[in-house]
Amino acid sequence: LNPPPRPPAAPDPSPPEPVRRLPRRRILAIGGLAVAASGTGAAVLLSRRNTTATAGTPRTVPAHTIGFQADLTGLQKDTGTAQERGAALAVATHNARADASFRLTLASYDDRGETARAKDAARSLLARSALRAVVGPATAAAARAAGPLYAAASTPFVLVSVDADEAGLSGDSLRRTLCETRTSGSERALPVILYLTRVHATRRTAVIEDQAAGQTAWDTSQYIREAPPSEGTVTVYPVAAGTDDFRPAVAKALATDPQAVIHAGVSPSRAAACARALAAAGFTGPRMGFETVMRPAFLTAAGDAAEGWICEAPYTEPQSAGTKASKAFTAAYRKRYGQAPGRWAAEAYDAVGLIACVLDALGGGPGIEPGQVAERLFRTAYDGVAKPIRFTQDATHTLNAEKASFLYQARDGDFRFLGRYDQAR
């Protein structure tokens, strides 16, 4: 069920740059980093439920507001609703803890992915005296509109599903408060490269570069060239934006006898044309792509040629992940909403968990300023339901890509979860 549009909320009562390059050495030897504070993790949050009343007079604890804005009734309402539900579940779980030193309130705003409403949402949320951080926006257009307002107010905003680079959010002033908990487009090639190194030892890789995707396709091709799977060879075959005939490029690629083919592009229908060309040519090796083509349109247009394709994605499927935390999260989500978690729900849950961890590290008291939260976010490690959250300790505050992406495979007319990229087989 989709919630109705949210009107601008009233203030709280007073409570007690260009795409970043991924260095070859980081792809080949990506590792952990030291942090100043560490979260106890989603598994603990889910297990610490306050199921009985506390004897005596209830404690009075400070209250902190976490803002949330997303498209809840527009074209991307499914993504927005899943994130709102994940965030709301995290708030409810935190408030049910017997040892919670503060309470959380979630203030939601439906921006419909529209520029004007996104700005209204930011102004409304920033008017709240107890606001400490914001989860969202959930669309690129809304993030471009609202981001500068949050940055000007030194208020952290956590992007769960939006790629900041692809949304054009750059500059030091934004990066001081912009917290991105998904892998950036500059690192989308990492899971594909490592899969073709660890699972399928691929020495010869062909990339079909769809020039209709512009800079994105070129960047992806270059990343793979700079760090070839299994330290082998990579050859790139462009397909002009003005044609949807992938057969000539596929023929040239297969003439080099590749062991795997990667489609570098963003269009589901054009990826389907590539899949059909590969199938017609009899290629049966690993065929890989990226999340932007993981749409019903790809499966429909490619037909049987889609079978077996593997795609990288920056979100998990907790109901299939099999970890203790993901099982607990899925059970709690089903109990609250009567269905399995949607895409990005677990990631939104973790975003709230990360913010709660920071508030706890700052003492949880009523005097915490949003700027303190922003500064502490990037020095905090948090083990979430979806993935471990760690940030680089430089001006970009990029999410560490280690263990932060997942793989899906097209099977029987759907995309099936294979697992985290470093665990998929």
Short mmCIF file of C-alpha atoms in Angstrom, two decimals:
data_model
loop_
_atom_site.label_atom_id
_atom_site.label_comp_id
_atom_site.label_asym_id
_atom_site.label_seq_id
_atom_site.Cartn_x
_atom_site.Cartn_y
_atom_site.Cartn_z
CA LEU A 1 0.00 0.00 0.00
CA ASN A 2 1.31 3.44 -0.90
CA PRO A 3 1.02 6.16 1.74
CA PRO A 4 -0.88 9.35 0.83
CA PRO A 5 1.08 12.50 -0.01
CA ARG A 6 2.69 14.13 3.01
CA PRO A 7 1.96 17.79 3.65
CA PRO A 8 4.88 19.92 4.83
CA ALA A 9 5.41 19.07 8.48
CA ALA A 10 5.24 21.54 11.35
CA PRO A 11 8.34 22.21 13.48
CA ASP A 12 9.01 19.85 16.38
CA PRO A 13 8.06 20.91 19.88
CA SER A 14 11.13 21.47 22.01
CA PRO A 15 12.33 18.04 23.13
CA PRO A 16 13.79 17.42 26.86
CA GLU A 17 32.95 16.63 -8.99
CA PRO A 18 33.47 14.67 -12.08
CA VAL A 19 33.27 10.90 -11.70
CA ARG A 20 36.01 9.68 -9.41
CA ARG A 21 38.53 7.28 -10.89
CA LEU A 22 39.07 3.94 -9.16
CA PRO A 23 42.82 3.25 -8.93
CA ARG A 24 43.96 -0.13 -10.21
CA ARG A 25 45.66 -0.89 -6.90
CA ARG A 26 42.35 -0.35 -5.08
CA ILE A 27 40.55 -2.79 -7.34
CA LEU A 28 43.23 -5.46 -7.00
CA ALA A 29 43.90 -5.05 -3.29
CA ILE A 30 40.90 -3.35 -1.74
CA GLY A 31 40.98 -3.54 2.02
CA GLY A 32 39.67 -2.21 5.31
CA LEU A 33 40.49 1.07 7.07
CA ALA A 34 40.79 2.37 10.60
CA VAL A 35 37.82 4.22 12.07
CA ALA A 36 37.20 6.18 15.20
CA ALA A 37 33.91 4.60 16.24
CA SER A 38 32.26 1.29 15.52
CA GLY A 39 28.58 0.43 15.46
CA THR A 40 27.27 -2.58 17.27
CA GLY A 41 25.43 -3.58 14.12
CA ALA A 42 21.96 -4.37 12.90
CA ALA A 43 21.90 -7.83 14.42
CA VAL A 44 22.20 -6.35 17.91
CA LEU A 45 19.62 -3.66 17.16
CA LEU A 46 17.15 -6.32 16.14
CA SER A 47 17.81 -8.48 19.17
CA ARG A 48 17.48 -5.85 21.88
CA ARG A 49 13.73 -5.51 22.13
CA ASN A 50 12.05 -4.04 25.21
CA THR A 51 9.23 -6.53 25.69
CA THR A 52 8.33 -5.74 29.29
CA ALA A 53 7.56 -2.53 31.13
CA THR A 54 10.35 -1.13 33.30
CA ALA A 55 9.56 -1.08 36.99
CA GLY A 56 9.22 2.30 38.68
CA THR A 57 9.06 5.70 37.03
CA PRO A 58 9.86 5.62 33.31
CA ARG A 59 13.06 7.35 32.29
CA THR A 60 12.86 10.65 30.43
CA VAL A 61 15.26 10.50 27.51
CA PRO A 62 16.13 13.04 24.80
CA ALA A 63 14.35 12.85 21.45
CA HIS A 64 16.08 13.22 18.08
CA THR A 65 14.42 13.58 14.70
CA ILE A 66 15.63 11.87 11.54
CA GLY A 67 14.17 13.38 8.41
CA PHE A 68 13.16 11.27 5.44
CA GLN A 69 12.29 12.39 1.94
CA ALA A 70 11.58 10.33 -1.15
CA ASP A 71 9.17 9.84 -4.02
CA LEU A 72 6.29 8.05 -2.29
CA THR A 73 3.47 8.58 -4.79
CA GLY A 74 5.18 9.26 -8.12
CA LEU A 75 6.96 7.19 -10.76
CA GLN A 76 9.54 5.81 -8.32
CA LYS A 77 7.15 5.24 -5.43
CA ASP A 78 8.11 1.58 -5.03
CA THR A 79 11.70 2.49 -4.25
CA GLY A 80 10.66 5.37 -2.00
CA THR A 81 8.08 3.33 -0.09
CA ALA A 82 10.53 0.47 0.52
CA GLN A 83 13.05 2.94 1.90
CA GLU A 84 10.49 4.68 4.12
CA ARG A 85 9.37 1.34 5.53
CA GLY A 86 12.94 0.26 6.20
CA ALA A 87 13.69 3.55 7.94
CA ALA A 88 10.48 3.41 10.00
CA LEU A 89 11.26 -0.15 11.08
CA ALA A 90 14.73 0.94 12.22
CA VAL A 91 13.26 3.77 14.29
CA ALA A 92 10.71 1.45 15.89
CA THR A 93 13.40 -1.14 16.62
CA HIS A 94 15.66 1.45 18.24
CA ASN A 95 12.85 2.85 20.38
CA ALA A 96 11.98 -0.66 21.59
CA ARG A 97 15.44 -1.14 23.08
CA ALA A 98 15.42 -1.33 26.86
CA ASP A 99 18.84 0.35 27.00
CA ALA A 100 18.13 3.19 24.54
CA SER A 101 19.52 6.48 25.87
CA PHE A 102 17.41 8.52 23.43
CA ARG A 103 14.32 8.17 21.30
CA LEU A 104 14.08 8.63 17.56
CA THR A 105 11.30 10.20 15.50
CA LEU A 106 11.02 9.78 11.73
CA ALA A 107 9.66 12.83 9.90
CA SER A 108 8.67 11.81 6.35
CA TYR A 109 8.02 13.98 3.32
CA ASP A 110 6.80 12.87 -0.11
CA ASP A 111 8.73 14.92 -2.68
CA ARG A 112 7.44 12.86 -5.65
CA GLY A 113 10.90 13.18 -7.14
CA GLU A 114 10.07 16.76 -8.15
CA THR A 115 12.50 19.64 -7.83
CA ALA A 116 10.15 22.15 -6.21
CA ARG A 117 8.73 19.65 -3.73
CA ALA A 118 12.25 18.43 -2.91
CA LYS A 119 13.24 21.97 -1.91
CA ASP A 120 10.05 22.32 0.12
CA ALA A 121 10.85 19.06 1.88
CA ALA A 122 14.33 20.23 2.79
CA ARG A 123 13.09 23.59 4.11
CA SER A 124 10.36 21.88 6.13
CA LEU A 125 12.71 19.35 7.66
CA LEU A 126 15.39 21.94 8.40
CA ALA A 127 12.79 23.94 10.37
CA ARG A 128 12.58 21.14 12.93
CA SER A 129 14.58 21.99 16.03
CA ALA A 130 15.33 18.35 16.83
CA LEU A 131 16.50 17.42 13.32
CA ARG A 132 19.86 15.67 13.40
CA ALA A 133 20.15 14.09 9.92
CA VAL A 134 18.11 13.21 6.85
CA VAL A 135 17.76 9.93 4.94
CA GLY A 136 17.26 10.70 1.25
CA PRO A 137 16.37 12.07 -1.19
CA ALA A 138 15.76 8.92 -3.21
CA THR A 139 15.88 10.32 -6.76
CA ALA A 140 18.70 12.13 -8.56
CA ALA A 141 16.58 15.19 -9.40
CA ALA A 142 15.41 15.61 -5.80
CA ALA A 143 18.95 15.12 -4.47
CA ARG A 144 20.28 17.85 -6.80
CA ALA A 145 17.57 20.22 -5.61
CA ALA A 146 17.65 19.53 -1.87
CA GLY A 147 21.32 18.68 -1.37
CA PRO A 148 22.65 22.25 -1.43
CA LEU A 149 20.05 23.31 1.14
CA TYR A 150 21.14 20.60 3.56
CA ALA A 151 24.79 21.39 2.92
CA ALA A 152 24.23 25.10 3.59
CA ALA A 153 22.65 24.18 6.93
CA SER A 154 25.52 21.78 7.79
CA THR A 155 22.96 18.99 8.05
CA PRO A 156 23.97 15.48 6.95
CA PHE A 157 21.84 13.81 4.29
CA VAL A 158 22.33 10.10 3.67
CA LEU A 159 21.82 8.94 0.09
CA VAL A 160 20.70 5.33 0.13
CA SER A 161 19.93 4.67 -3.54
CA VAL A 162 21.11 7.76 -5.45
CA ASP A 163 24.59 7.72 -7.01
CA ALA A 164 25.98 11.12 -6.09
CA ASP A 165 28.41 11.18 -9.01
CA GLU A 166 25.74 10.38 -11.56
CA ALA A 167 23.42 12.94 -9.96
CA GLY A 168 26.09 15.61 -10.40
CA LEU A 169 26.57 16.18 -6.67
CA SER A 170 30.16 17.26 -6.26
CA GLY A 171 32.23 19.92 -4.55
CA ASP A 172 33.75 20.19 -1.10
CA SER A 173 30.79 22.06 0.40
CA LEU A 174 28.41 19.21 -0.46
CA ARG A 175 30.82 16.44 0.44
CA ARG A 176 31.08 17.71 4.01
CA THR A 177 27.49 16.64 4.70
CA LEU A 178 26.64 14.27 1.82
CA CYS A 179 26.88 10.69 3.09
CA GLU A 180 26.50 8.03 0.40
CA THR A 181 25.88 4.48 1.68
CA ARG A 182 25.88 2.84 -1.76
CA THR A 183 28.83 2.14 -4.01
CA SER A 184 29.40 4.89 -6.55
CA GLY A 185 29.27 4.47 -10.29
CA SER A 186 33.03 4.76 -10.38
CA GLU A 187 33.25 1.39 -8.62
CA ARG A 188 30.52 -0.54 -10.43
CA ALA A 189 33.15 -2.59 -12.30
CA LEU A 190 34.76 -3.98 -9.15
CA PRO A 191 32.35 -6.89 -8.52
CA VAL A 192 32.39 -7.87 -12.21
CA ILE A 193 36.19 -7.84 -12.37
CA LEU A 194 36.56 -9.89 -9.20
CA TYR A 195 33.84 -12.38 -10.22
CA LEU A 196 35.67 -13.03 -13.49
CA THR A 197 38.88 -13.41 -11.52
CA ARG A 198 37.81 -15.55 -8.57
CA VAL A 199 34.87 -17.57 -9.88
CA HIS A 200 35.53 -17.77 -13.63
CA ALA A 201 39.27 -17.37 -14.18
CA THR A 202 38.90 -15.26 -17.30
CA ARG A 203 42.08 -14.34 -19.16
CA ARG A 204 40.42 -12.89 -22.26
CA THR A 205 37.54 -10.47 -21.73
CA ALA A 206 35.56 -8.56 -24.36
CA VAL A 207 33.60 -5.41 -23.51
CA ILE A 208 30.69 -4.29 -25.69
CA GLU A 209 30.63 -0.53 -25.11
CA ASP A 210 27.20 0.99 -25.75
CA GLN A 211 27.98 4.58 -26.69
CA ALA A 212 24.34 5.51 -26.13
CA ALA A 213 25.29 5.51 -22.44
CA GLY A 214 27.90 8.22 -23.07
CA GLN A 215 30.52 8.82 -20.40
CA THR A 216 29.17 6.07 -18.19
CA ALA A 217 29.94 3.37 -20.76
CA TRP A 218 33.37 4.81 -21.53
CA ASP A 219 34.29 5.01 -17.85
CA THR A 220 33.19 1.43 -17.26
CA SER A 221 35.26 0.19 -20.19
CA GLN A 222 38.31 2.07 -18.93
CA TYR A 223 38.02 0.66 -15.40
CA ILE A 224 37.96 -2.86 -16.78
CA ARG A 225 40.87 -2.13 -19.11
CA GLU A 226 42.95 -0.74 -16.25
CA ALA A 227 42.33 -3.77 -14.02
CA PRO A 228 41.57 -6.70 -16.35
CA PRO A 229 40.03 -9.86 -14.85
CA SER A 230 42.71 -12.36 -13.85
CA GLU A 231 45.27 -9.73 -15.01
CA GLY A 232 44.59 -10.90 -18.53
CA THR A 233 43.63 -8.94 -21.64
CA VAL A 234 40.59 -6.75 -22.33
CA THR A 235 39.37 -5.65 -25.75
CA VAL A 236 36.61 -3.07 -26.25
CA TYR A 237 34.09 -2.95 -29.10
CA PRO A 238 31.93 0.19 -29.34
CA VAL A 239 28.36 0.31 -30.61
CA ALA A 240 27.33 3.73 -31.90
CA ALA A 241 24.43 5.48 -30.21
CA GLY A 242 22.65 5.84 -33.53
CA THR A 243 22.18 2.11 -34.09
CA ASP A 244 20.59 -0.72 -32.14
CA ASP A 245 22.34 -3.41 -34.18
CA PHE A 246 24.88 -5.06 -31.88
CA ARG A 247 25.72 -7.88 -34.28
CA PRO A 248 28.80 -6.30 -35.93
CA ALA A 249 30.42 -5.44 -32.58
CA VAL A 250 29.60 -8.89 -31.20
CA ALA A 251 31.08 -10.57 -34.29
CA LYS A 252 34.32 -8.62 -33.90
CA ALA A 253 34.45 -9.40 -30.19
CA LEU A 254 33.91 -13.13 -30.64
CA ALA A 255 36.59 -13.26 -33.33
CA THR A 256 39.12 -12.74 -30.50
CA ASP A 257 37.85 -15.89 -28.71
CA PRO A 258 36.90 -14.20 -25.40
CA GLN A 259 36.09 -16.26 -22.34
CA ALA A 260 33.60 -13.65 -21.04
CA VAL A 261 31.67 -10.69 -22.44
CA ILE A 262 30.68 -7.59 -20.47
CA HIS A 263 27.99 -5.19 -21.65
CA ALA A 264 28.91 -1.61 -20.68
CA GLY A 265 25.68 0.33 -20.95
CA VAL A 266 22.56 1.44 -19.11
CA SER A 267 19.62 0.70 -21.43
CA PRO A 268 17.66 -2.53 -20.77
CA SER A 269 16.42 -2.68 -24.36
CA ARG A 270 19.89 -2.17 -25.84
CA ALA A 271 21.37 -4.72 -23.44
CA ALA A 272 18.69 -7.11 -24.70
CA ALA A 273 19.85 -6.49 -28.28
CA CYS A 274 23.38 -7.36 -27.17
CA ALA A 275 22.10 -10.53 -25.48
CA ARG A 276 20.24 -11.62 -28.60
CA ALA A 277 23.33 -11.04 -30.76
CA LEU A 278 25.51 -13.11 -28.42
CA ALA A 279 22.96 -15.92 -28.30
CA ALA A 280 22.59 -15.95 -32.11
CA ALA A 281 26.38 -16.21 -32.41
CA GLY A 282 26.41 -19.18 -30.03
CA PHE A 283 28.37 -17.58 -27.18
CA THR A 284 27.70 -19.40 -23.90
CA GLY A 285 30.44 -18.05 -21.64
CA PRO A 286 29.80 -15.61 -18.79
CA ARG A 287 27.77 -12.58 -19.93
CA MET A 288 27.72 -9.71 -17.48
CA GLY A 289 26.09 -6.31 -17.06
CA PHE A 290 25.07 -3.78 -14.46
CA GLU A 291 22.06 -2.91 -12.32
CA THR A 292 20.63 -0.35 -14.71
CA VAL A 293 19.65 -3.14 -17.12
CA MET A 294 18.01 -5.27 -14.40
CA ARG A 295 14.51 -4.42 -15.51
CA PRO A 296 11.54 -6.44 -16.84
CA ALA A 297 12.14 -4.78 -20.22
CA PHE A 298 15.48 -6.57 -20.54
CA LEU A 299 13.99 -9.97 -19.71
CA THR A 300 11.06 -9.47 -22.08
CA ALA A 301 13.07 -8.13 -25.02
CA ALA A 302 15.92 -10.62 -24.67
CA GLY A 303 13.69 -13.65 -24.11
CA ASP A 304 15.68 -16.90 -23.85
CA ALA A 305 18.87 -14.94 -24.62
CA ALA A 306 18.66 -13.34 -21.15
CA GLU A 307 19.06 -16.68 -19.39
CA GLY A 308 22.26 -16.82 -17.38
CA TRP A 309 23.21 -13.15 -17.57
CA ILE A 310 24.83 -11.89 -14.36
CA CYS A 311 24.45 -8.29 -13.18
CA GLU A 312 26.12 -6.25 -10.46
CA ALA A 313 23.81 -4.32 -8.12
CA PRO A 314 24.44 -2.05 -5.12
CA TYR A 315 21.54 -3.48 -3.07
CA THR A 316 20.94 -6.79 -1.33
CA GLU A 317 17.93 -9.08 -1.15
CA PRO A 318 17.73 -9.74 2.60
CA GLN A 319 15.11 -12.48 2.33
CA SER A 320 17.63 -14.51 0.31
CA ALA A 321 20.89 -13.49 1.98
CA GLY A 322 20.78 -16.14 4.71
CA THR A 323 22.64 -14.24 7.44
CA LYS A 324 21.35 -13.97 10.99
CA ALA A 325 20.82 -10.22 10.64
CA SER A 326 19.05 -10.49 7.28
CA LYS A 327 16.74 -13.23 8.57
CA ALA A 328 15.81 -11.15 11.62
CA PHE A 329 15.25 -8.05 9.49
CA THR A 330 13.09 -9.96 7.00
CA ALA A 331 10.97 -11.46 9.76
CA ALA A 332 10.45 -8.06 11.40
CA TYR A 333 9.64 -6.43 8.05
CA ARG A 334 7.11 -9.15 7.15
CA LYS A 335 5.47 -8.84 10.56
CA ARG A 336 5.14 -5.07 10.24
CA TYR A 337 4.20 -4.79 6.55
CA GLY A 338 2.89 -8.21 5.58
CA GLN A 339 5.32 -8.74 2.71
CA ALA A 340 8.96 -9.33 1.86
CA PRO A 341 11.30 -6.31 1.94
CA GLY A 342 11.47 -4.28 -1.26
CA ARG A 343 14.68 -3.18 -2.93
CA TRP A 344 16.61 -0.67 -0.84
CA ALA A 345 14.55 -1.34 2.32
CA ALA A 346 17.47 -2.97 4.15
CA GLU A 347 19.81 -0.19 3.05
CA ALA A 348 17.46 2.48 4.44
CA TYR A 349 17.20 0.49 7.68
CA ASP A 350 20.99 0.56 7.89
CA ALA A 351 21.12 4.30 7.18
CA VAL A 352 19.01 4.95 10.27
CA GLY A 353 21.12 2.48 12.22
CA LEU A 354 24.27 4.34 11.21
CA ILE A 355 22.82 7.67 12.33
CA ALA A 356 21.66 6.16 15.63
CA CYS A 357 25.16 4.77 16.16
CA VAL A 358 26.63 8.25 15.65
CA LEU A 359 24.13 9.85 18.04
CA ASP A 360 25.03 7.23 20.62
CA ALA A 361 28.75 7.89 20.12
CA LEU A 362 28.09 11.61 20.66
CA GLY A 363 26.43 10.85 23.99
CA GLY A 364 22.81 10.94 22.84
CA GLY A 365 22.07 14.18 24.68
CA PRO A 366 19.72 16.99 23.54
CA GLY A 367 22.53 19.39 22.60
CA ILE A 368 23.82 17.46 19.60
CA GLU A 369 24.15 19.61 16.48
CA PRO A 370 23.65 18.27 12.92
CA GLY A 371 27.18 19.40 12.04
CA GLN A 372 28.57 17.12 14.74
CA VAL A 373 26.62 14.22 13.28
CA ALA A 374 27.93 14.97 9.79
CA GLU A 375 31.54 15.08 10.96
CA ARG A 376 31.22 11.85 12.96
CA LEU A 377 29.38 9.89 10.25
CA PHE A 378 32.44 9.48 8.08
CA ARG A 379 34.60 8.24 10.96
CA THR A 380 32.08 5.61 12.02
CA ALA A 381 32.01 1.96 11.05
CA TYR A 382 28.66 0.22 11.06
CA ASP A 383 27.84 -3.42 10.34
CA GLY A 384 24.40 -3.36 8.81
CA VAL A 385 21.85 -5.84 7.54
CA ALA A 386 22.84 -5.18 3.93
CA LYS A 387 26.59 -4.64 4.22
CA PRO A 388 29.39 -3.23 6.35
CA ILE A 389 29.53 0.55 6.08
CA ARG A 390 33.00 2.11 6.05
CA PHE A 391 34.16 5.38 4.51
CA THR A 392 37.46 6.49 3.04
CA GLN A 393 39.26 9.03 5.20
CA ASP A 394 39.72 11.69 2.53
CA ALA A 395 37.73 14.67 1.25
CA THR A 396 35.38 12.50 -0.82
CA HIS A 397 34.19 10.31 2.10
CA THR A 398 33.50 7.51 -0.41
CA LEU A 399 31.90 4.29 0.79
CA ASN A 400 34.54 1.57 0.91
CA ALA A 401 33.49 -0.81 -1.88
CA GLU A 402 34.71 -3.91 -0.06
CA LYS A 403 31.75 -6.27 0.57
CA ALA A 404 29.30 -3.57 -0.54
CA SER A 405 27.93 -4.91 -3.86
CA PHE A 406 25.92 -7.93 -4.93
CA LEU A 407 25.32 -10.16 -7.93
CA TYR A 408 22.07 -11.32 -9.54
CA GLN A 409 21.50 -13.81 -12.36
CA ALA A 410 18.69 -13.94 -14.90
CA ARG A 411 16.89 -17.27 -14.47
CA ASP A 412 13.46 -18.37 -15.61
CA GLY A 413 12.24 -14.86 -16.37
CA ASP A 414 13.47 -13.16 -13.21
CA PHE A 415 16.66 -11.93 -11.55
CA ARG A 416 17.75 -14.32 -8.80
CA PHE A 417 20.01 -13.20 -5.96
CA LEU A 418 23.45 -14.86 -6.06
CA GLY A 419 24.83 -13.13 -3.00
CA ARG A 420 27.51 -10.63 -2.13
CA TYR A 421 30.01 -10.42 -4.99
CA ASP A 422 32.87 -11.88 -2.94
CA GLN A 423 30.72 -14.85 -1.85
CA ALA A 424 28.83 -15.67 -5.06
CA ARG A 425 29.71 -18.90 -6.80
#
